[in-house]
Coordinates of C-alpha atoms and ligand atoms in Angstrom, one line a residue:
M35 CA 18.9 26.9 -13.6
D36 CA 22.7 27.0 -13.2
A37 CA 24.0 23.4 -14.3
T38 CA 27.7 24.0 -13.6
A39 CA 26.6 24.8 -10.1
C40 CA 24.7 21.5 -10.0
S41 CA 27.4 19.4 -11.5
T42 CA 30.2 21.1 -9.2
L43 CA 28.4 20.4 -6.2
F44 CA 27.5 17.0 -7.3
A45 CA 31.1 16.3 -8.0
W46 CA 31.6 16.4 -4.0
I47 CA 29.3 14.2 -3.3
D48 CA 30.4 10.1 -2.9
R49 CA 27.6 7.5 -2.1
E50 CA 28.0 3.9 -1.0
V51 CA 27.5 1.2 -3.6
W52 CA 24.7 -1.2 -2.7
L53 CA 23.4 -4.4 -4.2
V54 CA 19.5 -4.4 -4.2
T55 CA 18.0 -7.8 -4.3
A56 CA 14.2 -9.2 -4.7
A57 CA 12.3 -12.2 -5.5
A58 CA 8.5 -12.7 -6.6
G59 CA 7.3 -16.6 -7.1
N60 CA 10.1 -18.2 -9.0
R61 CA 11.8 -15.1 -10.3
R62 CA 14.7 -13.3 -8.8
G63 CA 16.8 -10.3 -9.4
G64 CA 19.1 -7.8 -8.2
L65 CA 20.5 -4.4 -9.4
I66 CA 23.2 -2.0 -8.2
A67 CA 22.1 1.3 -6.5
T68 CA 23.9 4.5 -5.0
F69 CA 20.3 6.0 -4.3
V70 CA 20.0 4.4 -1.1
S71 CA 19.9 6.3 2.2
E72 CA 19.0 5.7 6.0
A73 CA 15.5 7.3 6.6
S74 CA 15.3 7.0 10.6
I75 CA 17.2 7.8 13.3
V76 CA 15.3 5.6 15.9
P77 CA 17.5 2.8 16.6
A78 CA 14.8 0.5 17.2
M79 CA 13.0 1.4 13.8
P80 CA 15.4 1.4 11.5
R81 CA 14.0 2.7 8.1
M82 CA 15.5 3.0 4.3
L83 CA 14.8 5.2 1.4
V84 CA 15.5 3.4 -2.2
G85 CA 15.1 5.0 -5.7
I86 CA 14.5 2.3 -8.2
A87 CA 14.1 3.3 -11.9
R88 CA 10.7 2.3 -13.0
Q89 CA 11.9 0.2 -15.9
H90 CA 14.3 -2.1 -14.1
H91 CA 13.3 -5.7 -13.7
T92 CA 14.2 -5.7 -10.2
G93 CA 11.8 -3.0 -9.4
E94 CA 9.1 -5.1 -11.1
L95 CA 9.9 -7.9 -8.4
I96 CA 10.0 -5.2 -5.6
R97 CA 6.4 -4.1 -6.5
A98 CA 5.1 -7.8 -6.8
S99 CA 6.6 -8.5 -3.3
G100 CA 6.9 -5.6 -1.4
V101 CA 10.2 -6.7 0.0
L102 CA 14.0 -5.9 -1.0
T103 CA 17.3 -6.6 0.6
L104 CA 20.0 -4.3 0.6
H105 CA 23.5 -5.5 0.3
L106 CA 26.5 -3.0 1.3
L107 CA 29.2 -3.8 -1.0
S108 CA 33.2 -3.5 -0.4
E109 CA 36.1 -3.0 -2.7
A110 CA 36.3 -6.7 -2.7
N111 CA 33.0 -7.1 -4.3
V112 CA 33.4 -5.0 -7.2
E113 CA 32.8 -7.9 -9.6
L114 CA 29.2 -7.9 -8.5
V115 CA 28.8 -4.3 -9.8
W116 CA 29.5 -5.5 -13.4
R117 CA 27.3 -8.5 -12.9
F118 CA 24.4 -6.7 -11.7
G119 CA 24.8 -3.1 -12.5
L120 CA 25.2 -3.2 -16.4
Q121 CA 22.8 -5.7 -17.8
S122 CA 18.9 -6.6 -17.1
G123 CA 17.9 -9.5 -15.3
R124 CA 14.8 -10.0 -17.5
D125 CA 17.0 -12.1 -20.0
R126 CA 19.2 -14.0 -17.6
D127 CA 19.6 -15.1 -14.0
K128 CA 22.3 -12.8 -12.7
F129 CA 23.0 -15.1 -9.7
E130 CA 24.0 -18.1 -11.8
G131 CA 27.3 -19.5 -10.4
L132 CA 27.1 -17.5 -6.9
E133 CA 26.7 -18.8 -3.7
V134 CA 23.2 -17.7 -2.8
E135 CA 21.1 -18.1 0.1
Q136 CA 17.6 -16.6 1.0
S137 CA 16.5 -14.1 3.3
P138 CA 13.6 -14.9 5.7
S139 CA 11.1 -13.1 3.3
G140 CA 12.8 -15.1 0.1
C141 CA 14.9 -12.3 -1.1
P142 CA 18.6 -13.8 -2.7
V143 CA 21.1 -13.1 -0.1
L144 CA 25.0 -13.0 -0.9
H145 CA 27.2 -13.4 2.3
E146 CA 30.2 -12.5 0.4
T147 CA 29.0 -8.7 0.9
I148 CA 29.8 -6.3 4.1
G149 CA 26.2 -7.4 5.1
W150 CA 22.7 -7.4 4.3
L151 CA 19.2 -5.5 5.5
E152 CA 15.9 -7.0 4.5
C153 CA 13.4 -4.4 4.2
R154 CA 9.7 -4.4 3.6
V155 CA 8.0 -1.6 1.7
E156 CA 6.0 0.6 4.0
T157 CA 5.0 3.1 1.0
S158 CA 6.3 4.1 -2.2
L159 CA 6.1 7.2 -4.4
D160 CA 6.0 7.6 -8.3
I161 CA 8.4 10.5 -9.3
G162 CA 8.2 9.9 -13.1
D163 CA 11.8 8.3 -13.8
R164 CA 11.8 6.4 -10.4
T165 CA 9.9 5.0 -7.6
L166 CA 11.1 5.9 -4.0
Y167 CA 10.5 3.2 -1.6
L168 CA 10.4 3.7 2.0
A169 CA 11.1 0.4 3.6
G170 CA 11.1 -0.6 7.5
V171 CA 14.2 -3.0 8.1
V172 CA 12.9 -6.4 9.3
E173 CA 16.2 -8.5 9.3
G174 CA 19.7 -8.1 8.7
K175 CA 23.3 -9.6 9.6
V176 CA 26.8 -8.4 9.0
S177 CA 29.2 -10.8 7.3
H178 CA 32.3 -9.0 6.9
F179 CA 34.1 -5.7 8.2
A180 CA 35.3 -3.7 5.7
P181 CA 35.1 0.1 4.3
P182 CA 32.1 0.4 1.9
L183 CA 32.8 0.7 -1.9
T184 CA 32.1 4.3 -2.8
S185 CA 30.9 5.6 -6.3
K186 CA 34.4 7.4 -6.6
R187 CA 36.4 4.6 -5.8
L188 CA 34.4 2.5 -8.2
M189 CA 35.4 4.7 -11.1
E190 CA 38.8 4.5 -10.1
L191 CA 38.7 0.6 -9.9
A192 CA 36.9 0.1 -13.2
P193 CA 38.8 -1.0 -16.1
P194 CA 38.6 1.4 -19.0
H195 CA 35.9 -0.9 -20.9
L196 CA 33.4 -1.1 -18.1
L197 CA 33.9 2.6 -17.3
A198 CA 33.0 3.5 -20.8
E199 CA 30.0 1.2 -20.5
M200 CA 29.1 2.7 -17.2
K201 CA 29.0 6.0 -18.6
R202 CA 27.2 5.0 -21.7
Q203 CA 24.4 3.5 -19.9
R204 CA 24.2 6.5 -17.6
H205 CA 23.8 9.0 -20.5
L206 CA 21.2 6.9 -22.2
D207 CA 19.2 6.3 -18.9
S208 CA 19.4 10.1 -18.6
Y209 CA 17.9 10.8 -21.9
R210 CA 14.8 8.4 -20.8
D211 CA 14.6 9.9 -17.3
A212 CA 14.2 13.5 -18.7
E213 CA 11.3 12.5 -20.7
C214 CA 9.9 10.9 -17.8
I215 CA 10.3 13.6 -15.6
R216 CA 9.0 16.0 -18.1
Q217 CA 5.7 13.8 -18.3
W218 CA 5.3 13.8 -14.8
R219 CA 5.5 17.2 -14.4
E220 CA 3.0 17.9 -17.0
E221 CA 0.5 15.6 -15.2
H222 CA 0.9 17.1 -11.9
G223 CA 0.7 20.5 -13.1
V224 CA 4.4 21.5 -12.1
A225 CA 6.0 23.9 -13.9
M226 CA 9.7 24.9 -13.8
Ligands
FMN188 C1 27.2 2.5 -9.8 C2 25.8 2.4 -10.5 C3 24.7 2.9 -9.6 C4 23.4 2.7 -10.0 N1 22.5 3.2 -9.1 C5 21.2 3.0 -9.3 C6 20.0 3.3 -8.5 O1 20.5 4.1 -7.5 N2 18.9 3.3 -8.9 C7 18.7 2.5 -10.1 O2 17.3 2.2 -10.3 N3 19.7 2.2 -10.7 C8 20.9 2.3 -10.6 N4 21.8 1.7 -11.3 C9 21.6 1.1 -12.6 C10 21.0 -0.5 -12.4 O3 21.8 -1.2 -11.6 C11 21.1 -1.3 -13.8 O4 20.4 -0.5 -14.8 C12 21.0 -2.6 -13.7 O5 21.2 -3.2 -14.9 C13 19.2 -2.9 -13.7 O6 19.0 -4.5 -13.7 P1 17.7 -5.1 -13.5 O7 16.9 -4.5 -14.7 O8 18.1 -6.5 -13.8 O9 17.0 -4.6 -12.4 C14 23.1 2.0 -11.1 C15 24.1 1.2 -11.9 C16 25.5 1.6 -11.5 C17 26.6 0.9 -12.2

C-alpha cells in the first residue's frame, strides 16, 4: 500500500465541520465530526451517513436513543469546535453556559449554528473503530446563511496550542483505531 499516494490524495479533501448532538434520559452530549455525508439524492427522503468512533460519549447516547442532530458550523462557530471536539462529555456538561433548545425528539439544539437536521437512525454498521449510522432526516431548520467551516479553514483559524492539541488527539486516536481495525478484520476474516 502506497501511504504517500493516500496522504497526497487525502490532502486535497476538505470536509465541512459538524456538531453532532444526542440525548438519552437525562444525559446529553455532543461532538465535532467531519465524517458526515449526504446519503440520498431524493429531496423528499433526505438521509445522512455519519461515522462516530465507538468510544465516544455521544456515540453511547446515539446508540441508546436512535436519534442524532447534525449542526452545520460556520467560521463564527469555531469556539464550539474547541468546546465539543477536544474533551469527553462523560465527565462534564459541554452545553453549560450555552443557549440550548431541544429538537422535537429531545436532542440539544444550538441556533447559533448555520442550521440543524434531526435524524433518526435507520441502520448502523460496526466497522471496528467506528459505527456508521445511516439516518433519515425527520426535522430541520436553517438559522443563519453563512459559508460552512471546513477542516482546512479550521486548521488556519486554530491558535497554536489548540492546533497542537487537535493533532495530538488525532495521533492517539489513530493508534487506538488501528488496533480496532486489525481486530475487526481478524474477526471478519478480511485479509489485507
Ligand atoms: C475537526 C475534528 C473532526 C472530528 N471528526 C470526528 C468524526 O468524524 N467522528 C468522530 O467520532 N469523532 C470526530 N472527532 C473527535 C470528537 O469530536 C472528539 O473526540 C470529542 O471530544 C468526543 O466527545 P464525546 O466523547 O463527548 O462524544 C473530531 C474532532 C475534531 C476536532
